[in-house]
Amino acid sequence: MDLCALEIFRTVAAEGSVTRAAERLGRVQSNVTTRVQQLEEQLGSPLFRREGKRMLLTPAGEALRGYADRLLALAEEMRQAVRGGAPGGRLRLGAMESTAAARLPQPLARLHAQWPDLELDVRTGASCLLAEQVLAHTLDAALVAWPPPGLDPDAALVRTTVYQEELLVALPAGHAAPQPGQRLPLDTLAAFAPGCTYRSLGEAWMQQHHPHGQPPRVLEVASYHAILACVAAGRSAGVVPRAVLELMREPPPVQLVPLQTCPTVLLHRPGYDTPALRALQEALHAGAPVG
C-alpha cells in the first residue's frame, strides 16, 4: 500500500475538498485527484461522494480512514524508532483546554528549544474524546483528566500521572457553599461538551446537593471564560481548575468552593515508544512535581 497515497486520501477526507487538500500538501490539484482515483481503482471501491462543493467519505472511505490512520501512525513510529538518536519527526499531542493554557507553554517551549527538529501538533478536546483518538491512532499521546467519563475501563492505554489539578466550584457572588442536606439554589451547570471529566465531577457535586438527587441542567460552552461569565451572571455553577484562575489578571467576581483534586495523566498506546515521546515525558516531568 502506497503510504503517500494514503496521506493524500486522509488529507482530502479531513479538508473535504481536493483544492484545499492540494494547498495543504503543496501539490497541484490534478495530482491529488489522480492519486485518489488510483487508490479507488486499486481498492475497487469509490472512497468519496460529492455533496455540493464538499467531498464526503463513502462507507468504504470511512473504513479506509481508520486503517490509514493506523498505518501512517505506525510508519511514523517506525521512522523514528529506526532513526533513533535525537527526537525528530512529528508528535501528535492532545490536551484539555485547561492543560494547554496553564501547563503546556513552558514545557513545550523547552522541548522546542532543545529539539528544534521535533514537530509538535497540539490539539485540544474533552478527555474522553482525546483518549479515544489515541486508541484510534489519530493522536500519539494525550493529557487528560483521569478517569474520562464514558471511556472503556479496559481500554489498552498506558498512563502516567503528570499533574494534580486542584478543582474549584465557581458559584455566583454571595452564594456560600451548601452544607450537608442543604439545597443548592441553582439547577444549571456551565460546562464543556460530554466526555469532559470536570463536567462529570460538577454534575455529581450538584446532584448531591439537590433534595431529590436530580442531575443539573447543563449549559454547554466552549471556554473557561464563558463558564465564569455564566456563573458571574447568576445563572449557573461551574468547575474550574485553580491553575486556570491563576492565569487571569483579575480574580473573577464569583464565589469559589473547593471540590477535589484530579490527576492529569499522559496517555499513549502500549508499545508506543519513540525518542519524541520520551523527550516529551522528560519535559513534562521536569517542571511538574506531582502532589
PDB file of C-alpha atoms in Angstrom:
ATOM      1  CA  MET A   1       0.000   0.000   0.000  1.00  0.00           C
ATOM      2  CA  ASP A   2       1.391   3.411  -1.016  1.00  0.00           C
ATOM      3  CA  LEU A   3       1.747   5.490   2.137  1.00  0.00           C
ATOM      4  CA  CYS A   4       1.908   8.704   0.112  1.00  0.00           C
ATOM      5  CA  ALA A   5      -1.462   7.910  -1.454  1.00  0.00           C
ATOM      6  CA  LEU A   6      -2.903   7.208   1.990  1.00  0.00           C
ATOM      7  CA  GLU A   7      -1.653  10.574   3.237  1.00  0.00           C
ATOM      8  CA  ILE A   8      -3.279  12.324   0.257  1.00  0.00           C
ATOM      9  CA  PHE A   9      -6.527  10.414   0.845  1.00  0.00           C
ATOM     10  CA  ARG A  10      -6.541  11.319   4.534  1.00  0.00           C
ATOM     11  CA  THR A  11      -5.920  14.994   3.803  1.00  0.00           C
ATOM     12  CA  VAL A  12      -8.774  15.148   1.290  1.00  0.00           C
ATOM     13  CA  ALA A  13     -11.022  13.475   3.873  1.00  0.00           C
ATOM     14  CA  ALA A  14     -10.003  15.994   6.545  1.00  0.00           C
ATOM     15  CA  GLU A  15     -10.393  19.048   4.285  1.00  0.00           C
ATOM     16  CA  GLY A  16     -13.480  17.846   2.411  1.00  0.00           C
ATOM     17  CA  SER A  17     -12.001  19.367  -0.729  1.00  0.00           C
ATOM     18  CA  VAL A  18      -9.368  18.420  -3.283  1.00  0.00           C
ATOM     19  CA  THR A  19      -8.453  22.082  -3.724  1.00  0.00           C
ATOM     20  CA  ARG A  20      -7.797  22.680  -0.015  1.00  0.00           C
ATOM     21  CA  ALA A  21      -6.017  19.333   0.308  1.00  0.00           C
ATOM     22  CA  ALA A  22      -3.716  20.256  -2.583  1.00  0.00           C
ATOM     23  CA  GLU A  23      -2.900  23.598  -0.939  1.00  0.00           C
ATOM     24  CA  ARG A  24      -2.183  21.927   2.387  1.00  0.00           C
ATOM     25  CA  LEU A  25       0.023  19.268   0.785  1.00  0.00           C
ATOM     26  CA  GLY A  26       1.811  21.644  -1.566  1.00  0.00           C
ATOM     27  CA  ARG A  27       0.695  19.656  -4.634  1.00  0.00           C
ATOM     28  CA  VAL A  28      -1.157  20.565  -7.808  1.00  0.00           C
ATOM     29  CA  GLN A  29      -4.862  19.740  -7.727  1.00  0.00           C
ATOM     30  CA  SER A  30      -4.673  17.333 -10.674  1.00  0.00           C
ATOM     31  CA  ASN A  31      -2.049  15.250  -8.887  1.00  0.00           C
ATOM     32  CA  VAL A  32      -4.245  14.903  -5.793  1.00  0.00           C
ATOM     33  CA  THR A  33      -7.249  13.908  -7.918  1.00  0.00           C
ATOM     34  CA  THR A  34      -5.188  11.329  -9.833  1.00  0.00           C
ATOM     35  CA  ARG A  35      -3.757   9.753  -6.679  1.00  0.00           C
ATOM     36  CA  VAL A  36      -7.226   9.409  -5.144  1.00  0.00           C
ATOM     37  CA  GLN A  37      -8.582   7.874  -8.340  1.00  0.00           C
ATOM     38  CA  GLN A  38      -5.672   5.418  -8.464  1.00  0.00           C
ATOM     39  CA  LEU A  39      -6.362   4.418  -4.878  1.00  0.00           C
ATOM     40  CA  GLU A  40     -10.037   3.861  -5.676  1.00  0.00           C
ATOM     41  CA  GLU A  41      -9.096   1.701  -8.673  1.00  0.00           C
ATOM     42  CA  GLN A  42      -6.633  -0.287  -6.582  1.00  0.00           C
ATOM     43  CA  LEU A  43      -9.243  -0.948  -3.879  1.00  0.00           C
ATOM     44  CA  GLY A  44     -12.117  -1.428  -6.310  1.00  0.00           C
ATOM     45  CA  SER A  45     -14.475   0.921  -4.497  1.00  0.00           C
ATOM     46  CA  PRO A  46     -15.336   4.658  -4.549  1.00  0.00           C
ATOM     47  CA  LEU A  47     -13.948   6.435  -1.489  1.00  0.00           C
ATOM     48  CA  PHE A  48     -15.710   9.816  -1.836  1.00  0.00           C
ATOM     49  CA  ARG A  49     -19.070  11.174  -2.917  1.00  0.00           C
ATOM     50  CA  ARG A  50     -19.752  14.791  -3.811  1.00  0.00           C
ATOM     51  CA  GLU A  51     -22.340  16.846  -1.945  1.00  0.00           C
ATOM     52  CA  GLY A  52     -22.317  20.336  -3.356  1.00  0.00           C
ATOM     53  CA  LYS A  53     -18.727  21.515  -3.196  1.00  0.00           C
ATOM     54  CA  ARG A  54     -17.757  19.108  -0.445  1.00  0.00           C
ATOM     55  CA  MET A  55     -16.276  15.656  -0.810  1.00  0.00           C
ATOM     56  CA  LEU A  56     -17.683  13.254   1.767  1.00  0.00           C
ATOM     57  CA  LEU A  57     -16.449   9.770   2.583  1.00  0.00           C
ATOM     58  CA  THR A  58     -18.396   6.739   1.401  1.00  0.00           C
ATOM     59  CA  PRO A  59     -18.730   3.768   3.797  1.00  0.00           C
ATOM     60  CA  ALA A  60     -15.644   2.285   2.116  1.00  0.00           C
ATOM     61  CA  GLY A  61     -13.826   5.591   2.627  1.00  0.00           C
ATOM     62  CA  GLU A  62     -14.767   5.663   6.310  1.00  0.00           C
ATOM     63  CA  ALA A  63     -13.377   2.147   6.715  1.00  0.00           C
ATOM     64  CA  LEU A  64     -10.184   3.064   4.893  1.00  0.00           C
ATOM     65  CA  ARG A  65      -9.634   6.184   7.026  1.00  0.00           C
ATOM     66  CA  GLY A  66      -9.298   4.090  10.174  1.00  0.00           C
ATOM     67  CA  TYR A  67      -6.738   1.828   8.532  1.00  0.00           C
ATOM     68  CA  ALA A  68      -4.925   4.825   7.030  1.00  0.00           C
ATOM     69  CA  ASP A  69      -4.639   6.485  10.430  1.00  0.00           C
ATOM     70  CA  ARG A  70      -3.130   3.346  11.947  1.00  0.00           C
ATOM     71  CA  LEU A  71      -0.782   2.622   9.038  1.00  0.00           C
ATOM     72  CA  LEU A  72       0.524   6.185   8.829  1.00  0.00           C
ATOM     73  CA  ALA A  73       0.976   6.394  12.601  1.00  0.00           C
ATOM     74  CA  LEU A  74       2.862   3.100  12.575  1.00  0.00           C
ATOM     75  CA  ALA A  75       5.017   4.276   9.659  1.00  0.00           C
ATOM     76  CA  GLU A  76       5.955   7.462  11.541  1.00  0.00           C
ATOM     77  CA  GLU A  77       6.696   5.443  14.668  1.00  0.00           C
ATOM     78  CA  MET A  78       8.882   3.111  12.585  1.00  0.00           C
ATOM     79  CA  ARG A  79      10.813   6.006  11.058  1.00  0.00           C
ATOM     80  CA  GLN A  80      11.531   7.461  14.468  1.00  0.00           C
ATOM     81  CA  ALA A  81      12.486   4.105  16.008  1.00  0.00           C
ATOM     82  CA  VAL A  82      14.833   3.134  13.151  1.00  0.00           C
ATOM     83  CA  ARG A  83      16.354   6.577  13.002  1.00  0.00           C
ATOM     84  CA  GLY A  84      16.990   6.548  16.766  1.00  0.00           C
ATOM     85  CA  GLY A  85      19.095   9.226  18.412  1.00  0.00           C
ATOM     86  CA  ALA A  86      17.738  12.749  18.655  1.00  0.00           C
ATOM     87  CA  PRO A  87      13.959  13.236  18.791  1.00  0.00           C
ATOM     88  CA  GLY A  88      12.503  14.348  15.466  1.00  0.00           C
ATOM     89  CA  GLY A  89       9.575  13.836  13.145  1.00  0.00           C
ATOM     90  CA  ARG A  90       6.022  14.615  14.215  1.00  0.00           C
ATOM     91  CA  LEU A  91       4.358  14.028  17.557  1.00  0.00           C
ATOM     92  CA  ARG A  92       0.578  14.499  17.699  1.00  0.00           C
ATOM     93  CA  LEU A  93      -0.334  15.558  21.230  1.00  0.00           C
ATOM     94  CA  GLY A  94      -3.830  16.048  22.591  1.00  0.00           C
ATOM     95  CA  ALA A  95      -4.613  18.105  25.679  1.00  0.00           C
ATOM     96  CA  MET A  96      -7.539  19.511  27.583  1.00  0.00           C
ATOM     97  CA  GLU A  97      -8.167  23.218  27.070  1.00  0.00           C
ATOM     98  CA  SER A  98      -7.090  23.992  30.650  1.00  0.00           C
ATOM     99  CA  THR A  99      -3.886  21.958  30.364  1.00  0.00           C
ATOM    100  CA  ALA A 100      -2.920  23.553  27.061  1.00  0.00           C
ATOM    101  CA  ALA A 101      -3.384  27.033  28.540  1.00  0.00           C
ATOM    102  CA  ALA A 102      -1.967  26.629  32.036  1.00  0.00           C
ATOM    103  CA  ARG A 103       0.514  23.770  31.871  1.00  0.00           C
ATOM    104  CA  LEU A 104       1.976  23.309  28.389  1.00  0.00           C
ATOM    105  CA  PRO A 105       3.526  26.614  27.220  1.00  0.00           C
ATOM    106  CA  GLN A 106       6.721  26.344  29.291  1.00  0.00           C
ATOM    107  CA  PRO A 107       7.498  22.618  28.828  1.00  0.00           C
ATOM    108  CA  LEU A 108       6.730  22.765  25.113  1.00  0.00           C
ATOM    109  CA  ALA A 109       8.922  25.844  24.729  1.00  0.00           C
ATOM    110  CA  ARG A 110      11.776  23.974  26.447  1.00  0.00           C
ATOM    111  CA  LEU A 111      11.134  20.970  24.229  1.00  0.00           C
ATOM    112  CA  HIS A 112      11.298  23.074  21.073  1.00  0.00           C
ATOM    113  CA  ALA A 113      14.460  24.839  22.214  1.00  0.00           C
ATOM    114  CA  GLN A 114      16.199  21.521  22.915  1.00  0.00           C
ATOM    115  CA  TRP A 115      14.875  19.586  19.902  1.00  0.00           C
ATOM    116  CA  PRO A 116      14.038  22.057  17.092  1.00  0.00           C
ATOM    117  CA  ASP A 117      13.578  19.223  14.562  1.00  0.00           C
ATOM    118  CA  LEU A 118      10.666  17.801  16.546  1.00  0.00           C
ATOM    119  CA  GLU A 119       7.336  18.873  15.042  1.00  0.00           C
ATOM    120  CA  LEU A 120       4.586  19.072  17.664  1.00  0.00           C
ATOM    121  CA  ASP A 121       0.965  19.010  16.557  1.00  0.00           C
ATOM    122  CA  VAL A 122      -1.168  20.045  19.569  1.00  0.00           C
ATOM    123  CA  ARG A 123      -4.960  19.614  19.575  1.00  0.00           C
ATOM    124  CA  THR A 124      -7.463  20.239  22.355  1.00  0.00           C
ATOM    125  CA  GLY A 125     -10.645  18.433  23.316  1.00  0.00           C
ATOM    126  CA  ALA A 126     -12.575  16.673  26.065  1.00  0.00           C
ATOM    127  CA  SER A 127     -10.749  13.929  27.947  1.00  0.00           C
ATOM    128  CA  CYS A 128     -12.809  11.011  26.609  1.00  0.00           C
ATOM    129  CA  LEU A 129     -12.511  12.184  23.009  1.00  0.00           C
ATOM    130  CA  LEU A 130      -8.740  12.585  23.349  1.00  0.00           C
ATOM    131  CA  ALA A 131      -8.349   9.116  24.839  1.00  0.00           C
ATOM    132  CA  GLU A 132     -10.403   7.621  22.012  1.00  0.00           C
ATOM    133  CA  GLN A 133      -8.249   9.435  19.455  1.00  0.00           C
ATOM    134  CA  VAL A 134      -5.123   7.889  20.992  1.00  0.00           C
ATOM    135  CA  LEU A 135      -6.755   4.469  20.677  1.00  0.00           C
ATOM    136  CA  ALA A 136      -7.698   5.245  17.055  1.00  0.00           C
ATOM    137  CA  HIS A 137      -4.098   6.287  16.196  1.00  0.00           C
ATOM    138  CA  THR A 138      -5.141   9.837  15.291  1.00  0.00           C
ATOM    139  CA  LEU A 139      -3.154  11.085  18.308  1.00  0.00           C
ATOM    140  CA  ASP A 140       0.134   9.689  19.593  1.00  0.00           C
ATOM    141  CA  ALA A 141      -0.359  10.828  23.181  1.00  0.00           C
ATOM    142  CA  ALA A 142      -2.786  12.931  25.210  1.00  0.00           C
ATOM    143  CA  LEU A 143      -3.021  14.743  28.529  1.00  0.00           C
ATOM    144  CA  VAL A 144      -6.424  14.027  30.064  1.00  0.00           C
ATOM    145  CA  ALA A 145      -8.202  14.252  33.408  1.00  0.00           C
ATOM    146  CA  TRP A 146      -8.499  10.747  34.814  1.00  0.00           C
ATOM    147  CA  PRO A 147     -10.799   8.908  34.524  1.00  0.00           C
ATOM    148  CA  PRO A 148     -12.539  10.200  31.394  1.00  0.00           C
ATOM    149  CA  PRO A 149     -16.312   9.625  31.576  1.00  0.00           C
ATOM    150  CA  GLY A 150     -17.536   7.125  29.018  1.00  0.00           C
ATOM    151  CA  LEU A 151     -14.133   5.580  28.292  1.00  0.00           C
ATOM    152  CA  ASP A 152     -13.970   1.777  28.276  1.00  0.00           C
ATOM    153  CA  PRO A 153     -12.280   0.922  31.614  1.00  0.00           C
ATOM    154  CA  ASP A 154     -10.422  -1.893  29.854  1.00  0.00           C
ATOM    155  CA  ALA A 155      -9.062   0.351  27.088  1.00  0.00           C
ATOM    156  CA  ALA A 156      -5.486  -0.565  26.178  1.00  0.00           C
ATOM    157  CA  LEU A 157      -3.741   2.621  27.266  1.00  0.00           C
ATOM    158  CA  VAL A 158      -0.586   3.341  29.243  1.00  0.00           C
ATOM    159  CA  ARG A 159      -0.986   6.266  31.614  1.00  0.00           C
ATOM    160  CA  THR A 160       1.416   8.266  33.762  1.00  0.00           C
ATOM    161  CA  THR A 161       0.305  10.934  36.216  1.00  0.00           C
ATOM    162  CA  VAL A 162       1.864  14.304  35.387  1.00  0.00           C
ATOM    163  CA  TYR A 163      -0.160  16.868  37.364  1.00  0.00           C
ATOM    164  CA  GLN A 164      -2.621  17.016  40.229  1.00  0.00           C
ATOM    165  CA  GLU A 165      -5.164  19.714  39.475  1.00  0.00           C
ATOM    166  CA  GLU A 166      -6.997  21.477  42.292  1.00  0.00           C
ATOM    167  CA  LEU A 167     -10.591  21.888  41.168  1.00  0.00           C
ATOM    168  CA  LEU A 168     -12.941  24.576  42.448  1.00  0.00           C
ATOM    169  CA  VAL A 169     -16.680  25.025  42.104  1.00  0.00           C
ATOM    170  CA  ALA A 170     -17.476  28.570  40.983  1.00  0.00           C
ATOM    171  CA  LEU A 171     -20.772  29.949  42.324  1.00  0.00           C
ATOM    172  CA  PRO A 172     -22.368  33.368  41.772  1.00  0.00           C
ATOM    173  CA  ALA A 173     -21.138  36.050  44.171  1.00  0.00           C
ATOM    174  CA  GLY A 174     -22.937  35.841  47.506  1.00  0.00           C
ATOM    175  CA  HIS A 175     -23.583  32.104  47.254  1.00  0.00           C
ATOM    176  CA  ALA A 176     -21.935  30.149  50.031  1.00  0.00           C
ATOM    177  CA  ALA A 177     -21.001  26.503  49.815  1.00  0.00           C
ATOM    178  CA  PRO A 178     -24.084  24.433  50.674  1.00  0.00           C
ATOM    179  CA  GLN A 179     -23.914  22.493  53.911  1.00  0.00           C
ATOM    180  CA  PRO A 180     -24.797  18.767  54.089  1.00  0.00           C
ATOM    181  CA  GLY A 181     -28.516  18.392  53.471  1.00  0.00           C
ATOM    182  CA  GLN A 182     -28.828  21.996  52.338  1.00  0.00           C
ATOM    183  CA  ARG A 183     -30.340  22.666  48.916  1.00  0.00           C
ATOM    184  CA  LEU A 184     -28.197  24.434  46.308  1.00  0.00           C
ATOM    185  CA  PRO A 185     -30.237  27.371  44.908  1.00  0.00           C
ATOM    186  CA  LEU A 186     -29.025  26.647  41.351  1.00  0.00           C
ATOM    187  CA  ASP A 187     -30.048  23.968  38.887  1.00  0.00           C
ATOM    188  CA  THR A 188     -27.681  24.692  35.979  1.00  0.00           C
ATOM    189  CA  LEU A 189     -24.035  23.796  35.380  1.00  0.00           C
ATOM    190  CA  ALA A 190     -21.989  25.701  32.780  1.00  0.00           C
ATOM    191  CA  ALA A 191     -19.569  23.156  31.340  1.00  0.00           C
ATOM    192  CA  PHE A 192     -17.836  21.750  28.293  1.00  0.00           C
ATOM    193  CA  ALA A 193     -19.275  19.081  25.996  1.00  0.00           C
ATOM    194  CA  PRO A 194     -19.899  15.478  27.168  1.00  0.00           C
ATOM    195  CA  GLY A 195     -16.727  13.494  27.741  1.00  0.00           C
ATOM    196  CA  CYS A 196     -15.217  16.208  29.967  1.00  0.00           C
ATOM    197  CA  THR A 197     -14.115  14.793  33.324  1.00  0.00           C
ATOM    198  CA  TYR A 198     -14.579  18.118  35.117  1.00  0.00           C
ATOM    199  CA  ARG A 199     -18.134  18.370  33.794  1.00  0.00           C
ATOM    200  CA  SER A 200     -18.851  14.884  35.156  1.00  0.00           C
ATOM    201  CA  LEU A 201     -17.492  15.863  38.589  1.00  0.00           C
ATOM    202  CA  GLY A 202     -19.542  19.066  38.577  1.00  0.00           C
ATOM    203  CA  GLU A 203     -22.722  17.200  37.693  1.00  0.00           C
ATOM    204  CA  ALA A 204     -22.136  14.723  40.533  1.00  0.00           C
ATOM    205  CA  TRP A 205     -21.491  17.551  43.017  1.00  0.00           C
ATOM    206  CA  MET A 206     -24.662  19.405  42.077  1.00  0.00           C
ATOM    207  CA  GLN A 207     -26.707  16.219  42.139  1.00  0.00           C
ATOM    208  CA  GLN A 208     -25.542  15.588  45.718  1.00  0.00           C
ATOM    209  CA  HIS A 209     -26.912  18.988  46.722  1.00  0.00           C
ATOM    210  CA  HIS A 210     -30.329  18.530  45.131  1.00  0.00           C
ATOM    211  CA  PRO A 211     -33.043  17.377  47.552  1.00  0.00           C
ATOM    212  CA  HIS A 212     -34.204  14.670  45.151  1.00  0.00           C
ATOM    213  CA  GLY A 213     -30.822  13.794  43.668  1.00  0.00           C
ATOM    214  CA  GLN A 214     -31.828  15.290  40.333  1.00  0.00           C
ATOM    215  CA  PRO A 215     -28.964  15.923  37.879  1.00  0.00           C
ATOM    216  CA  PRO A 216     -28.434  19.563  36.870  1.00  0.00           C
ATOM    217  CA  ARG A 217     -29.341  21.095  33.555  1.00  0.00           C
ATOM    218  CA  VAL A 218     -26.118  21.653  31.583  1.00  0.00           C
ATOM    219  CA  LEU A 219     -25.380  24.817  29.642  1.00  0.00           C
ATOM    220  CA  GLU A 220     -22.645  23.802  27.190  1.00  0.00           C
ATOM    221  CA  VAL A 221     -19.986  26.420  26.479  1.00  0.00           C
ATOM    222  CA  ALA A 222     -16.578  26.364  24.798  1.00  0.00           C
ATOM    223  CA  SER A 223     -14.202  28.122  27.208  1.00  0.00           C
ATOM    224  CA  TYR A 224     -13.480  28.762  30.870  1.00  0.00           C
ATOM    225  CA  HIS A 225     -14.078  32.471  30.308  1.00  0.00           C
ATOM    226  CA  ALA A 226     -17.595  31.589  29.160  1.00  0.00           C
ATOM    227  CA  ILE A 227     -18.107  29.321  32.178  1.00  0.00           C
ATOM    228  CA  LEU A 228     -17.099  32.126  34.548  1.00  0.00           C
ATOM    229  CA  ALA A 229     -19.266  34.649  32.697  1.00  0.00           C
ATOM    230  CA  CYS A 230     -22.306  32.395  33.109  1.00  0.00           C
ATOM    231  CA  VAL A 231     -21.529  31.958  36.794  1.00  0.00           C
ATOM    232  CA  ALA A 232     -20.983  35.694  37.356  1.00  0.00           C
ATOM    233  CA  ALA A 233     -24.341  36.386  35.690  1.00  0.00           C
ATOM    234  CA  GLY A 234     -26.014  34.318  38.412  1.00  0.00           C
ATOM    235  CA  ARG A 235     -27.224  31.648  36.000  1.00  0.00           C
ATOM    236  CA  SER A 236     -25.185  28.630  36.995  1.00  0.00           C
ATOM    237  CA  ALA A 237     -22.316  26.925  38.749  1.00  0.00           C
ATOM    238  CA  GLY A 238     -19.103  25.792  37.068  1.00  0.00           C
ATOM    239  CA  VAL A 239     -15.966  23.754  37.720  1.00  0.00           C
ATOM    240  CA  VAL A 240     -12.634  25.488  37.124  1.00  0.00           C
ATOM    241  CA  PRO A 241      -9.030  24.369  37.812  1.00  0.00           C
ATOM    242  CA  ARG A 242      -7.131  26.749  40.088  1.00  0.00           C
ATOM    243  CA  ALA A 243      -4.301  26.799  37.526  1.00  0.00           C
ATOM    244  CA  VAL A 244      -6.657  28.447  35.005  1.00  0.00           C
ATOM    245  CA  LEU A 245      -7.766  31.091  37.511  1.00  0.00           C
ATOM    246  CA  GLU A 246      -4.126  31.937  38.221  1.00  0.00           C
ATOM    247  CA  LEU A 247      -3.681  32.934  34.567  1.00  0.00           C
ATOM    248  CA  MET A 248      -6.253  35.727  34.890  1.00  0.00           C
ATOM    249  CA  ARG A 249      -5.177  39.288  35.574  1.00  0.00           C
ATOM    250  CA  GLU A 250      -8.032  39.909  37.981  1.00  0.00           C
ATOM    251  CA  PRO A 251      -9.906  37.364  40.100  1.00  0.00           C
ATOM    252  CA  PRO A 252     -13.363  36.706  38.651  1.00  0.00           C
ATOM    253  CA  PRO A 253     -16.341  38.066  40.635  1.00  0.00           C
ATOM    254  CA  VAL A 254     -17.517  34.665  41.798  1.00  0.00           C
ATOM    255  CA  GLN A 255     -17.542  32.581  44.951  1.00  0.00           C
ATOM    256  CA  LEU A 256     -15.032  29.691  44.863  1.00  0.00           C
ATOM    257  CA  VAL A 257     -15.606  26.458  46.761  1.00  0.00           C
ATOM    258  CA  PRO A 258     -13.028  23.626  46.947  1.00  0.00           C
ATOM    259  CA  LEU A 259     -14.169  20.495  45.104  1.00  0.00           C
ATOM    260  CA  GLN A 260     -11.324  17.953  44.898  1.00  0.00           C
ATOM    261  CA  THR A 261      -8.013  17.229  43.227  1.00  0.00           C
ATOM    262  CA  CYS A 262      -7.998  15.357  39.933  1.00  0.00           C
ATOM    263  CA  PRO A 263      -4.969  13.761  38.245  1.00  0.00           C
ATOM    264  CA  THR A 264      -3.944  14.785  34.756  1.00  0.00           C
ATOM    265  CA  VAL A 265      -2.316  11.799  33.076  1.00  0.00           C
ATOM    266  CA  LEU A 266      -0.302  11.324  29.910  1.00  0.00           C
ATOM    267  CA  LEU A 267      -1.802   8.541  27.796  1.00  0.00           C
ATOM    268  CA  HIS A 268      -0.248   6.549  24.961  1.00  0.00           C
ATOM    269  CA  ARG A 269      -0.728   3.146  23.367  1.00  0.00           C
ATOM    270  CA  PRO A 270       1.128   0.098  24.742  1.00  0.00           C
ATOM    271  CA  GLY A 271       4.343  -0.434  22.793  1.00  0.00           C
ATOM    272  CA  TYR A 272       4.450   3.135  21.505  1.00  0.00           C
ATOM    273  CA  ASP A 273       7.930   4.285  22.475  1.00  0.00           C
ATOM    274  CA  THR A 274       9.804   6.846  20.394  1.00  0.00           C
ATOM    275  CA  PRO A 275      12.557   9.386  21.131  1.00  0.00           C
ATOM    276  CA  ALA A 276       9.940  12.119  20.625  1.00  0.00           C
ATOM    277  CA  LEU A 277       7.607  10.649  23.265  1.00  0.00           C
ATOM    278  CA  ARG A 278      10.465  10.197  25.730  1.00  0.00           C
ATOM    279  CA  ALA A 279      11.565  13.808  25.197  1.00  0.00           C
ATOM    280  CA  LEU A 280       8.006  14.998  25.842  1.00  0.00           C
ATOM    281  CA  GLN A 281       7.792  12.931  29.022  1.00  0.00           C
ATOM    282  CA  GLU A 282      11.054  14.394  30.289  1.00  0.00           C
ATOM    283  CA  ALA A 283       9.929  17.955  29.525  1.00  0.00           C
ATOM    284  CA  LEU A 284       6.599  17.468  31.296  1.00  0.00           C
ATOM    285  CA  HIS A 285       8.035  15.829  34.397  1.00  0.00           C
ATOM    286  CA  ALA A 286      10.911  18.327  34.680  1.00  0.00           C
ATOM    287  CA  GLY A 287       8.563  21.122  35.680  1.00  0.00           C
ATOM    288  CA  ALA A 288       5.629  19.182  37.131  1.00  0.00           C
ATOM    289  CA  PRO A 289       6.139  17.622  40.539  1.00  0.00           C
ATOM    290  CA  VAL A 290       3.100  15.527  41.386  1.00  0.00           C
ATOM    291  CA  GLY A 291       1.457  16.489  44.666  1.00  0.00           C
TER     292      GLY A 291
END
